[in-house]
Each structure stands twice: as C-alpha cells, then as structure tokens.
PDB file of C-alpha atoms and ligand atoms in Angstrom:
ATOM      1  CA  UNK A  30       8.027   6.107  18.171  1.00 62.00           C
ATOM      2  CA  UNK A  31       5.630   8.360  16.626  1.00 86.00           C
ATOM      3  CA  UNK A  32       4.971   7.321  12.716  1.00 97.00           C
ATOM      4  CA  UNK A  33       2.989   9.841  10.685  1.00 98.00           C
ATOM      5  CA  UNK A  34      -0.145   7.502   9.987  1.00 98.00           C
ATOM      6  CA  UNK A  35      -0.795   7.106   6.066  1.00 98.00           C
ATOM      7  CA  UNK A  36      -4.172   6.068   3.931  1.00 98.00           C
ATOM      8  CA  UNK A  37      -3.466   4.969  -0.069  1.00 98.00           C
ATOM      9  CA  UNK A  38      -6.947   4.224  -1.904  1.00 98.00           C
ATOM     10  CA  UNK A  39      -6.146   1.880  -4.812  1.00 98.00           C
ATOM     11  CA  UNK A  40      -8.044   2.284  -7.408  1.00 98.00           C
ATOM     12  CA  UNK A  41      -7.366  -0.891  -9.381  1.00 98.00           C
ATOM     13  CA  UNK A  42      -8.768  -0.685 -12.985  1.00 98.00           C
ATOM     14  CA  UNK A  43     -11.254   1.349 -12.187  1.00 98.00           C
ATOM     15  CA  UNK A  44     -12.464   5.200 -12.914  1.00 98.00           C
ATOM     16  CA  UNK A  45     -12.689   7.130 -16.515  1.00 98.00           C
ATOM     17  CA  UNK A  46     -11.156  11.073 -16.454  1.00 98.00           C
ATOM     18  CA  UNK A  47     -14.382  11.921 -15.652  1.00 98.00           C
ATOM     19  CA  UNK A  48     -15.637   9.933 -12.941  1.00 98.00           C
ATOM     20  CA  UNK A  49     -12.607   9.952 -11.339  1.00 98.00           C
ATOM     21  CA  UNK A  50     -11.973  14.159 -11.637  1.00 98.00           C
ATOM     22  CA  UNK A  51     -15.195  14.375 -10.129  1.00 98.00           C
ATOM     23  CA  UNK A  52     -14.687  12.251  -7.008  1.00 98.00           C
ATOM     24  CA  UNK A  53     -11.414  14.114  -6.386  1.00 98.00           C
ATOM     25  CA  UNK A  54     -12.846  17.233  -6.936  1.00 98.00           C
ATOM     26  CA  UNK A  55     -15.209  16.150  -4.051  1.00 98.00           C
ATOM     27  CA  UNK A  56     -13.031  14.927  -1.582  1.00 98.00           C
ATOM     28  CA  UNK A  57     -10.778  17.630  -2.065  1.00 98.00           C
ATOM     29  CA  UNK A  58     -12.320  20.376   0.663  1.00 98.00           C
ATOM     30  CA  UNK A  59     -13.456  16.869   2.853  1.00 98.00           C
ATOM     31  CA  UNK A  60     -10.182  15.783   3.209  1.00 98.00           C
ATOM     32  CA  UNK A  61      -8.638  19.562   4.077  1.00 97.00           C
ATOM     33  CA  UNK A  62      -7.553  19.365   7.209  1.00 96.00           C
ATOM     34  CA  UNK A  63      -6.409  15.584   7.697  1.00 96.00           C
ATOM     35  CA  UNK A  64      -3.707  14.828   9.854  1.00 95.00           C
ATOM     36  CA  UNK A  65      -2.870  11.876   7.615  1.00 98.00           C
ATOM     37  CA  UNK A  66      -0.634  11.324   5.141  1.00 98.00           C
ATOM     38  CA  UNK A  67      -3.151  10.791   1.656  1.00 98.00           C
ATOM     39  CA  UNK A  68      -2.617   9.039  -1.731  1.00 98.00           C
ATOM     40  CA  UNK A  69      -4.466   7.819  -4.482  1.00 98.00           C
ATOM     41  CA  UNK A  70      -2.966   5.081  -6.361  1.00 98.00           C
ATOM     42  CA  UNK A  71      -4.893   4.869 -10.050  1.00 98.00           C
ATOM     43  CA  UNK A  72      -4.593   3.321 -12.998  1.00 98.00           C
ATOM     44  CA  UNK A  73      -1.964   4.329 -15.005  1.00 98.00           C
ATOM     45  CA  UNK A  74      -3.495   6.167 -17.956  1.00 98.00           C
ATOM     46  CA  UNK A  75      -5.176   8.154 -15.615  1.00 98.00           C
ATOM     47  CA  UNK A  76      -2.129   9.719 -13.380  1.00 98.00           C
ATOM     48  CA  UNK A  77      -1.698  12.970 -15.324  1.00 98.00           C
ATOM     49  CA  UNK A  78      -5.489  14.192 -15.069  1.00 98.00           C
ATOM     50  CA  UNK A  79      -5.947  12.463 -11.391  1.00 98.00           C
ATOM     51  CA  UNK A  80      -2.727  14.860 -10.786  1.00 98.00           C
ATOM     52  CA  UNK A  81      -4.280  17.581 -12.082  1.00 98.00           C
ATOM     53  CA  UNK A  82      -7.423  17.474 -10.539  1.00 98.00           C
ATOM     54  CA  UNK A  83      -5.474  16.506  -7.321  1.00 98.00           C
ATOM     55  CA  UNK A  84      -3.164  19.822  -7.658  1.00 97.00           C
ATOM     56  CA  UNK A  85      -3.604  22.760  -4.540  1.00 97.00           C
ATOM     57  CA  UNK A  86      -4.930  19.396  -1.726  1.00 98.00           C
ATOM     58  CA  UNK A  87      -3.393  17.256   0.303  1.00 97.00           C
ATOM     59  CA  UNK A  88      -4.025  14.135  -2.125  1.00 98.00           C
ATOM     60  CA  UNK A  89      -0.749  12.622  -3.726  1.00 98.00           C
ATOM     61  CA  UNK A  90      -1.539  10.281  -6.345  1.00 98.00           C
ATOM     62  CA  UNK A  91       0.711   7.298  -6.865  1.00 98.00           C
ATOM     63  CA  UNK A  92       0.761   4.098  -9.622  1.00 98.00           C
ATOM     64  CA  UNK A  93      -0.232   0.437  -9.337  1.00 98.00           C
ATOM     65  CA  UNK A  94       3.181  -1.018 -10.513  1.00 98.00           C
ATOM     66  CA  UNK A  95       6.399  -0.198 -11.484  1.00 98.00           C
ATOM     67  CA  UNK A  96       9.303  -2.082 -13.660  1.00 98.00           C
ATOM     68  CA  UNK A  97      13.011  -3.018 -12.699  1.00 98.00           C
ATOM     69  CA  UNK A  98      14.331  -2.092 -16.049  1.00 98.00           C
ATOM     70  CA  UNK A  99      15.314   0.982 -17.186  1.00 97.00           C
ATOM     71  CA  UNK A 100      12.974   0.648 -20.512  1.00 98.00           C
ATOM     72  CA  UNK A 101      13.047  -1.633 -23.161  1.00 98.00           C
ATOM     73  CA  UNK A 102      10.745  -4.217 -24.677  1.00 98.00           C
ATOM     74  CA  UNK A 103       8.661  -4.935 -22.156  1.00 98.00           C
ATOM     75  CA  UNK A 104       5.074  -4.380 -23.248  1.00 98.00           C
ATOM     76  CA  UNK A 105       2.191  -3.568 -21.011  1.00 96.00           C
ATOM     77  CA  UNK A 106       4.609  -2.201 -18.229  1.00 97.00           C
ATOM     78  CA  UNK A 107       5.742   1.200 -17.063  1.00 98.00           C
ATOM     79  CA  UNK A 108       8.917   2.236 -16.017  1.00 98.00           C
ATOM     80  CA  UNK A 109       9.935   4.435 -12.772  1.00 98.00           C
ATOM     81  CA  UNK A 110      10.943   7.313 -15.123  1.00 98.00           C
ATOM     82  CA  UNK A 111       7.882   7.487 -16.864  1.00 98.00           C
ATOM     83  CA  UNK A 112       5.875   7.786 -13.384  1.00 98.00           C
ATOM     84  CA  UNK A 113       8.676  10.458 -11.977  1.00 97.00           C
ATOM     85  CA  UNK A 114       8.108  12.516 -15.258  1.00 96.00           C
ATOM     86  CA  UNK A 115       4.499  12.993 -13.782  1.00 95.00           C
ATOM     87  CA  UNK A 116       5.457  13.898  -9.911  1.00 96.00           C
ATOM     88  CA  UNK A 117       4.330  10.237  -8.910  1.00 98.00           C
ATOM     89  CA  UNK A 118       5.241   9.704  -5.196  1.00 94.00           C
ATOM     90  CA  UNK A 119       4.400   6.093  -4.195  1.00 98.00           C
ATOM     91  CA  UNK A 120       3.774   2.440  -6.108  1.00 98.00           C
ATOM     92  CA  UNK A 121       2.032  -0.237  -4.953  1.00 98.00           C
ATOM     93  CA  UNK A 122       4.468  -3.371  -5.394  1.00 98.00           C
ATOM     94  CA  UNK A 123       2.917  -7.249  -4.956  1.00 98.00           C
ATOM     95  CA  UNK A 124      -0.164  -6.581  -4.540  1.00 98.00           C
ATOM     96  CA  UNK A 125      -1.867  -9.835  -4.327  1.00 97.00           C
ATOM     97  CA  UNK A 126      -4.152  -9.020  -7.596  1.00 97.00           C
ATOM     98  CA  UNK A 127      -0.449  -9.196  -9.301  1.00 98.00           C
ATOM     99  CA  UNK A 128       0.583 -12.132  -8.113  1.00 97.00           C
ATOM    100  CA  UNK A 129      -2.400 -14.178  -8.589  1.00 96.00           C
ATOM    101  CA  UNK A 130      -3.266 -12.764 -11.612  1.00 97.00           C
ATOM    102  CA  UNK A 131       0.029 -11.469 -13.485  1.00 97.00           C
ATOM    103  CA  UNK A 132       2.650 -13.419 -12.027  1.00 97.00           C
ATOM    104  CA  UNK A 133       4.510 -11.360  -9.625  1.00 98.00           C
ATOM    105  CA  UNK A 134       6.392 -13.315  -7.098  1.00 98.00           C
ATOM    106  CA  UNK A 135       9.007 -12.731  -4.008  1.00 98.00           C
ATOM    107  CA  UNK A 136      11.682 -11.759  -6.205  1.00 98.00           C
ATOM    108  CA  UNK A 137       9.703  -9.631  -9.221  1.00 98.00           C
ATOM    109  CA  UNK A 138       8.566  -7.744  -6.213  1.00 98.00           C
ATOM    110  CA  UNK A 139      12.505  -7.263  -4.691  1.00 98.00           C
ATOM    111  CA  UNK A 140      13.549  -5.823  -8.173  1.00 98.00           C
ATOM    112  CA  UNK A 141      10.711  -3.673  -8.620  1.00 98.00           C
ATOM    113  CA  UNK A 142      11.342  -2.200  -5.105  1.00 98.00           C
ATOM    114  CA  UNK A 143      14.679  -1.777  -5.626  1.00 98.00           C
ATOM    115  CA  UNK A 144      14.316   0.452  -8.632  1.00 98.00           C
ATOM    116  CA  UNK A 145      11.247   2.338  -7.351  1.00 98.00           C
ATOM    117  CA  UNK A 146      13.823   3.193  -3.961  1.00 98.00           C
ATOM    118  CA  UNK A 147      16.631   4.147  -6.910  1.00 98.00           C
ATOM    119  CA  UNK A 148      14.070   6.501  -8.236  1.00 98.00           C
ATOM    120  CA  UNK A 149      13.027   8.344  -4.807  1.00 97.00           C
ATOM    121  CA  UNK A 150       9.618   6.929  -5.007  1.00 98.00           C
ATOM    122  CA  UNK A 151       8.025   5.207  -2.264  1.00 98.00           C
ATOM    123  CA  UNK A 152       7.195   1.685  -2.684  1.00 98.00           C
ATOM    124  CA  UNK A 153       4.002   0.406  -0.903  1.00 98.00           C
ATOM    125  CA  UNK A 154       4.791  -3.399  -0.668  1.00 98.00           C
ATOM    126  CA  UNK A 155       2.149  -5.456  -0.415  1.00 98.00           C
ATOM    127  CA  UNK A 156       2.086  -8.455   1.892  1.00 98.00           C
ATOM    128  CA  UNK A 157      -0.114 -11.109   2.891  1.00 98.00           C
ATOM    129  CA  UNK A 158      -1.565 -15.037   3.259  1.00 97.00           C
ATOM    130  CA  UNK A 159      -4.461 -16.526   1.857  1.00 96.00           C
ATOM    131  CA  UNK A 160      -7.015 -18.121   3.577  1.00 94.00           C
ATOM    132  CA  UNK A 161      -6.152 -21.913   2.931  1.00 94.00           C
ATOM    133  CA  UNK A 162      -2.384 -19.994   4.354  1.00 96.00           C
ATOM    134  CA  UNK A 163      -4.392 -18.967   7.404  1.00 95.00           C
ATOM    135  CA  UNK A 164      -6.559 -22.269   8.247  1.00 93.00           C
ATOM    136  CA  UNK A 165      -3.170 -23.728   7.764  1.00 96.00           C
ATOM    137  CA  UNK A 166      -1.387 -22.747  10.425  1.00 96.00           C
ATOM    138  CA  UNK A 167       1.660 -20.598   7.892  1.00 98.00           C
ATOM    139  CA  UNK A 168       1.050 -17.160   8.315  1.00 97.00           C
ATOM    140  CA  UNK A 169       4.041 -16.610   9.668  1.00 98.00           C
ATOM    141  CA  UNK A 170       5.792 -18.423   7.251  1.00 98.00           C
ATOM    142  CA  UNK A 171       4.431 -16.994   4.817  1.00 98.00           C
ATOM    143  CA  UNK A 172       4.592 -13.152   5.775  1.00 98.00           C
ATOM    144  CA  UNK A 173       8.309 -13.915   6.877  1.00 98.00           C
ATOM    145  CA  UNK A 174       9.369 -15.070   3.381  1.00 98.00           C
ATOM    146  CA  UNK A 175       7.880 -12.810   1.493  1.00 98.00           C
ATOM    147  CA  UNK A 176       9.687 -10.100   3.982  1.00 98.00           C
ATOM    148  CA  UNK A 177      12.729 -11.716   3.085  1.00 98.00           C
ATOM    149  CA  UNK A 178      12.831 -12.451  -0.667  1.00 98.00           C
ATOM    150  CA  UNK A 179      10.834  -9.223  -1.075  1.00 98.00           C
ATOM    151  CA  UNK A 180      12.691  -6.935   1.201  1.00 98.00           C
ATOM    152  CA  UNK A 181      16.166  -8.570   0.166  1.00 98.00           C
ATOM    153  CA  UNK A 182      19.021  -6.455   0.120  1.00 97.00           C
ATOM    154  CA  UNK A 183      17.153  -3.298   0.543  1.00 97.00           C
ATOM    155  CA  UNK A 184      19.442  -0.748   2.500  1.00 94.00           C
ATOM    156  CA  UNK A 185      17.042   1.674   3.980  1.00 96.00           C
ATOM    157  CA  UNK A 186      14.087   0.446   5.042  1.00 98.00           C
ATOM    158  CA  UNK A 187      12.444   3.302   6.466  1.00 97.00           C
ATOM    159  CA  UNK A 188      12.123   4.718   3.057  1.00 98.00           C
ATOM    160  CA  UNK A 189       9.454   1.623   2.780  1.00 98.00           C
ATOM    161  CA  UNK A 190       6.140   1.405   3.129  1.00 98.00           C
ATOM    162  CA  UNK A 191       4.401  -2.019   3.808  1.00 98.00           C
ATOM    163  CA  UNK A 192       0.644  -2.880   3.430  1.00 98.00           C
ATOM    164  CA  UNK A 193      -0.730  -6.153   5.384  1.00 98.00           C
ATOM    165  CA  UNK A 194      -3.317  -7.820   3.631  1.00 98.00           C
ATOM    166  CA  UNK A 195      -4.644 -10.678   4.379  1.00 97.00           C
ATOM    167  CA  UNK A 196      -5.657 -12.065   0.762  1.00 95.00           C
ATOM    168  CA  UNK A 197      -9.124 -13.241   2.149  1.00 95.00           C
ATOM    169  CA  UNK A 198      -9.913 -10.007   3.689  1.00 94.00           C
ATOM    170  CA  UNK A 199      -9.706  -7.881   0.140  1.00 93.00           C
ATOM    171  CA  UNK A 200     -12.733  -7.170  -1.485  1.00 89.00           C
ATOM    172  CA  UNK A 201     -14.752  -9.943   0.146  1.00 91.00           C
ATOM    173  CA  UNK A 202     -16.138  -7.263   2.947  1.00 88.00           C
ATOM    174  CA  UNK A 203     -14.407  -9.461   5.416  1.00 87.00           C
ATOM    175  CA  UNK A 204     -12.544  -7.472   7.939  1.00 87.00           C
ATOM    176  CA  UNK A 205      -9.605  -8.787  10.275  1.00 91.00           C
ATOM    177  CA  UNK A 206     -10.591  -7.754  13.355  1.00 96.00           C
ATOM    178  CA  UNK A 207      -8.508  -5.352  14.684  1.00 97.00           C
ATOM    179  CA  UNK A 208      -7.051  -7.821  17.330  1.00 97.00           C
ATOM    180  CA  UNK A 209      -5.736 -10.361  14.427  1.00 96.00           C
ATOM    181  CA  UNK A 210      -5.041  -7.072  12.717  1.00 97.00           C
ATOM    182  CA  UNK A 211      -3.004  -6.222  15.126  1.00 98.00           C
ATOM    183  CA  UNK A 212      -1.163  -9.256  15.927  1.00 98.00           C
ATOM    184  CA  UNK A 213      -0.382  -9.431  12.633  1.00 98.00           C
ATOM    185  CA  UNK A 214       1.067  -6.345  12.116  1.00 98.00           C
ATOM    186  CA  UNK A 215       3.055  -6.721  15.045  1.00 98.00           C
ATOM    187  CA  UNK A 216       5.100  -9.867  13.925  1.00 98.00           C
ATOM    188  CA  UNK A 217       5.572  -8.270  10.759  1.00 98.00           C
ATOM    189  CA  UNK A 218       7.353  -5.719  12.714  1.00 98.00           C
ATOM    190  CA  UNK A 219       9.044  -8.368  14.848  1.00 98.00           C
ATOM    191  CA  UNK A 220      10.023  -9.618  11.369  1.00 98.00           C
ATOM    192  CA  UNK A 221      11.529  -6.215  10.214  1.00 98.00           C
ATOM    193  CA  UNK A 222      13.368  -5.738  13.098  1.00 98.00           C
ATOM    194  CA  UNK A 223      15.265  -9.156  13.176  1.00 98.00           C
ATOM    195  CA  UNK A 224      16.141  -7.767   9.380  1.00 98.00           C
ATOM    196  CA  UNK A 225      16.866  -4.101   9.765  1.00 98.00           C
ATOM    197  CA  UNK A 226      17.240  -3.661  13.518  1.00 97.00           C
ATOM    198  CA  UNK A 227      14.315  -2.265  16.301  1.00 97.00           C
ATOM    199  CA  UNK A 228      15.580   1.571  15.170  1.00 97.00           C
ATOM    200  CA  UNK A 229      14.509   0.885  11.758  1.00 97.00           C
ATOM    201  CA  UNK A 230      11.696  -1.045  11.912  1.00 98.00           C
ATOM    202  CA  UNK A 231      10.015   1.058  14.330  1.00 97.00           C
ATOM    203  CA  UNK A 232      10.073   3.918  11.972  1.00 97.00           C
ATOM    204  CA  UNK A 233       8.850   1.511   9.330  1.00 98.00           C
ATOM    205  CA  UNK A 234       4.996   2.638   8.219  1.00 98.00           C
ATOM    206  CA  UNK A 235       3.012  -1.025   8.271  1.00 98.00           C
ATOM    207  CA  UNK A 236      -0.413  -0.336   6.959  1.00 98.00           C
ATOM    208  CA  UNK A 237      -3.721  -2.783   6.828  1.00 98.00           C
ATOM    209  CA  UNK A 238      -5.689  -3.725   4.191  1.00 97.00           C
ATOM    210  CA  UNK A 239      -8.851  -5.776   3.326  1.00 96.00           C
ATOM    211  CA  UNK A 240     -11.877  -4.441   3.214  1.00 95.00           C
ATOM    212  CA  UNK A 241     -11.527  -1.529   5.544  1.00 96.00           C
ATOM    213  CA  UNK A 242     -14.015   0.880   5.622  1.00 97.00           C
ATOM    214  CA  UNK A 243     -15.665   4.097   6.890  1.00 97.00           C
ATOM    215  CA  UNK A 244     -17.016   1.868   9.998  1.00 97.00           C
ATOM    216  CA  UNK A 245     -14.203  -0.160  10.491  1.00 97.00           C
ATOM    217  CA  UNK A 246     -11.383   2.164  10.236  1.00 98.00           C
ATOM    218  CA  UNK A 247     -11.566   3.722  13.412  1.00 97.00           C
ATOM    219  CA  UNK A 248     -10.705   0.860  15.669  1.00 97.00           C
ATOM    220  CA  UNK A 249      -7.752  -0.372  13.479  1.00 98.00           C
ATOM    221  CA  UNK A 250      -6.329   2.721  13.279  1.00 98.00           C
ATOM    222  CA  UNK A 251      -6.152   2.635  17.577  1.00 97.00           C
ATOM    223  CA  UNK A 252      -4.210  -0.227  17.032  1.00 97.00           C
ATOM    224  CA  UNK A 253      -0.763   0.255  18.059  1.00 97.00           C
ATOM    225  CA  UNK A 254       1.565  -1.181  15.359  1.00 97.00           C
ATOM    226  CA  UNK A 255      -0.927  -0.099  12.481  1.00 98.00           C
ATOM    227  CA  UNK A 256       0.179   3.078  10.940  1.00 98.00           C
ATOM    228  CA  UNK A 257      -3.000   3.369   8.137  1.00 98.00           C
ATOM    229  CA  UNK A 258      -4.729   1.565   5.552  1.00 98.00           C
ATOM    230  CA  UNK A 259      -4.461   0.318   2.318  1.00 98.00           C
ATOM    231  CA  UNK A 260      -7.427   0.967   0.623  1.00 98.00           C
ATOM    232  CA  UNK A 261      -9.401  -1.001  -2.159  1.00 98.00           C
ATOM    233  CA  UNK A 262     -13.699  -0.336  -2.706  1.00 97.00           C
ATOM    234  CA  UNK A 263     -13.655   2.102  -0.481  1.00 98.00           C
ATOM    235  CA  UNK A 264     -11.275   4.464  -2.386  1.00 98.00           C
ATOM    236  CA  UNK A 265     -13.869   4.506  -5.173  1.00 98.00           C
ATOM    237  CA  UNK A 266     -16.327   7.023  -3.267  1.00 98.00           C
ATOM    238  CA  UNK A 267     -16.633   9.632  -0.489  1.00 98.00           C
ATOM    239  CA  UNK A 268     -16.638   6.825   2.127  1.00 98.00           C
ATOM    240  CA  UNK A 269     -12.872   7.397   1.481  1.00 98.00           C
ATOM    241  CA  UNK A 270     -12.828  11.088   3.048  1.00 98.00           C
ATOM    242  CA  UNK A 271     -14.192   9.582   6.176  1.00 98.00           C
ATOM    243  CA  UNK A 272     -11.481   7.433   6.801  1.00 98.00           C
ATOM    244  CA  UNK A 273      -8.740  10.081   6.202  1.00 98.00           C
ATOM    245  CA  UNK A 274     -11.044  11.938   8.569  1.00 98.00           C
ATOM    246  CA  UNK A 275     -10.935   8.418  10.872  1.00 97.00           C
ATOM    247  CA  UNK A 276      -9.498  10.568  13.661  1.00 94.00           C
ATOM    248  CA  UNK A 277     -12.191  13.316  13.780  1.00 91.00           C
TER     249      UNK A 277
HETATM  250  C1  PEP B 223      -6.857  -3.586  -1.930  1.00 72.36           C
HETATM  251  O1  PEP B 223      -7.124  -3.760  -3.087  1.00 72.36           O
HETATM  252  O2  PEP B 223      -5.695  -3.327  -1.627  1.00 72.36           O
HETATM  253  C2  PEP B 223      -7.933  -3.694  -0.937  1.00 72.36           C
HETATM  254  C3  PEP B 223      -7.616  -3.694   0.326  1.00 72.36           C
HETATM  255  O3  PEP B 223      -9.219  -3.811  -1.418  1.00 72.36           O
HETATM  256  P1  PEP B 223     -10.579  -3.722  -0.546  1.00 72.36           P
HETATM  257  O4  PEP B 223     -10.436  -2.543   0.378  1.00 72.36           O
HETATM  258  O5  PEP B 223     -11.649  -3.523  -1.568  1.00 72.36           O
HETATM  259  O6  PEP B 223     -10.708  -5.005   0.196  1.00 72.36           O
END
C-alpha cells in the first residue's frame, strides 16, 4: 500500500512576518522538487502572510488548533471557517503542548476533529505517552485510548492524518530510534485497523515526531509503517528543506 509520505513543520509560537517570510522565501527553490507532501503549520496571526509568501511552491501552510463550534464566545480560539477563509489545508489537533498546557483531552480532541473533517480540512492528530507512560509499561494503553476517545465516531479515516509522538522525544533532542519508532507506529496501525478495518488503516498517513532532524530523518523515513514527520525545532530553519529533501 503505497502512502504518499508527508512532512508538517510546526511552528509553535514562534516567527514574526518577517522572520518567518524570509525562511519561506528560502526554502521555497530548496524544497522544489520534493516528492513529499509539505506543510507549515504557524501560528495563527501569521497564516495570511506565511500563505502569501508560500504562494507559486509546494509549501501548504496549515494552523495549530481548531474549535468544535461554529463561533461564539469562545475567546482565544479560532474557528474552522475562519482558517478555510484563508485556504488552510491541515490542523494540528492534541498536540501534547495543548494538553499539558491548555487542557485538551481525548474528547476536546474528538470534537475538534470532527469539525475540522466537516470543514474538508485535514486534521493532524497528535498522539503519544510520556516518559513516566513509557518506563511504565502503558504505551499501549495509552496510544489505544487516545485512538479511541480521539478517533470516536469518525467515519472516514483515511481523510486523517496521525502524528506519533512520544511526549519525551519533543524538543528534548531525544530521538526514538527508528526501531521503537517503528514498533510504535506499527501498533498504532494495528490499533486503526481493529477500528476502521486493514483497507482503511493501511491508507491511513501515521507520521513521527520528536525531535527529528536533518540527521535523523533519513532512517525513520525507511521505516515501513512511518509515512513522514511531524516537525517541531527543526521547522524553524533550513535544516527543514533537508528533510523534505530526506530522500535525495
Ligand atoms: C513537535 O512540536 O511536534 C515536535 C516534534 O517538536 P520537536 O521536533 O522540536 O521535538
């Protein structure tokens, strides 16, 4: 099942208009003839000039978050229509900086997916165990309920992306390697399957994230069930071009 592999940078709050027109303006003719899919997902406030500067490359550029309601009084957030008025393509949902830090749990995550898949945009759902999770012995347990709260009642799968990170891999410059990685990844697809059924969650997208890099990325990427990366530090400079380019 051939899966057309995918790297997202996430910006997180980072990047004025300036500095971040400029690094797109530079990666633009680096990241020309990629194979890969390509997104950048930045801060809010910063979509319409990131989309500009973006415009005529291969470089979509997606949002950090999304809301389940349709608008409303619900300060600080942004809704799906606001990011479709601006050509946004994907949203990172869950990522663990959300959950730890702004309370987004199993089921926040469900609704926003829900209404980012009722607005045709691509939800990247983020996924993953902490290290005390890890030493633990619950990975599984963990990844499999947050697959099924998350992922609950979701009819089409495919039109999913997920992103594996292990919580103790992101921005710590600690690496999976691409064996645990792997293995990983692979139950989470074991997971989907049991869900959606092997025809779906074969087509499913499952990317990695956690500190990949332009060194690493080339031997997760061989791994078999991992379809990209997910893409936090590295996003913020050229090193970012060389792992869209992880295949040359
Ligand atoms: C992330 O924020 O999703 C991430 C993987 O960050 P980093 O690459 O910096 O670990």
């Amino acid at each position: 099942m051939s899966r057309k592999p995918f790297i997202a940078g996430n910006w997180k709050m980072n990047m004025t208009v300036a500095e971040g027109t400029k690094l797109i303006t530079e990666l633009k003719p680096l990241v020309k003839e990629a194979k890969c899919d390509i997104a950048l997902c930045v801060p809010a406030i910063l979509i319409p000039a990131m989309t500009k500067a973006a415009k005529g490359s291969k470089i979509k550029i997606g949002a950090q978050n999304v809301h389940w309601a349709e608008a409303g009084a619900y300060t600080g957030e942004i809704s799906a229509d606001m990011l479709k008025d601006y050509g946004v393509k994907y949203v990172i949902i869950g990522h663990s900086e959300r959950r730890q830090y702004f309370g987004d749990t199993n089921d926040t995550v469900n609704l926003r997916t829900i209404k980012a898949l009722e607005n045709e945009l691509t939800p990247i759902v983020c996924v993953g165990e902490t290290l005390e999770e890890r030493e633990a012995g619950k990975t599984e347990d963990v990844l499999a309920r947050q697959l099924e709260f998350g992922l609950f009642g979701i009819e089409d799968v495919k039109k999913i992306v997920i992103a594996y990170e292990p919580v103790w891999a992101i921005g710590t410059g600690k690496t999976a390697t691409d064996e645990q990685a792997q293995e990983t990844i692979a139950f989470i697809r074991k997971r989907l399957s049991k869900m959606f059924g092997l025809k779906d969650a074969n087509r499913v997208r499952i990317l990695y994230g956690g500190s990949m890099n332009a060194k690493n990325c080339k031997g997760l990427m061989a791994q078999h069930d991992i379809d990209g990366g997910l893409i936090g530090g590295a996003s913020l400079k050229l090193d970012f071009a060389t792992i869209v380019n992880y295949d040359k």
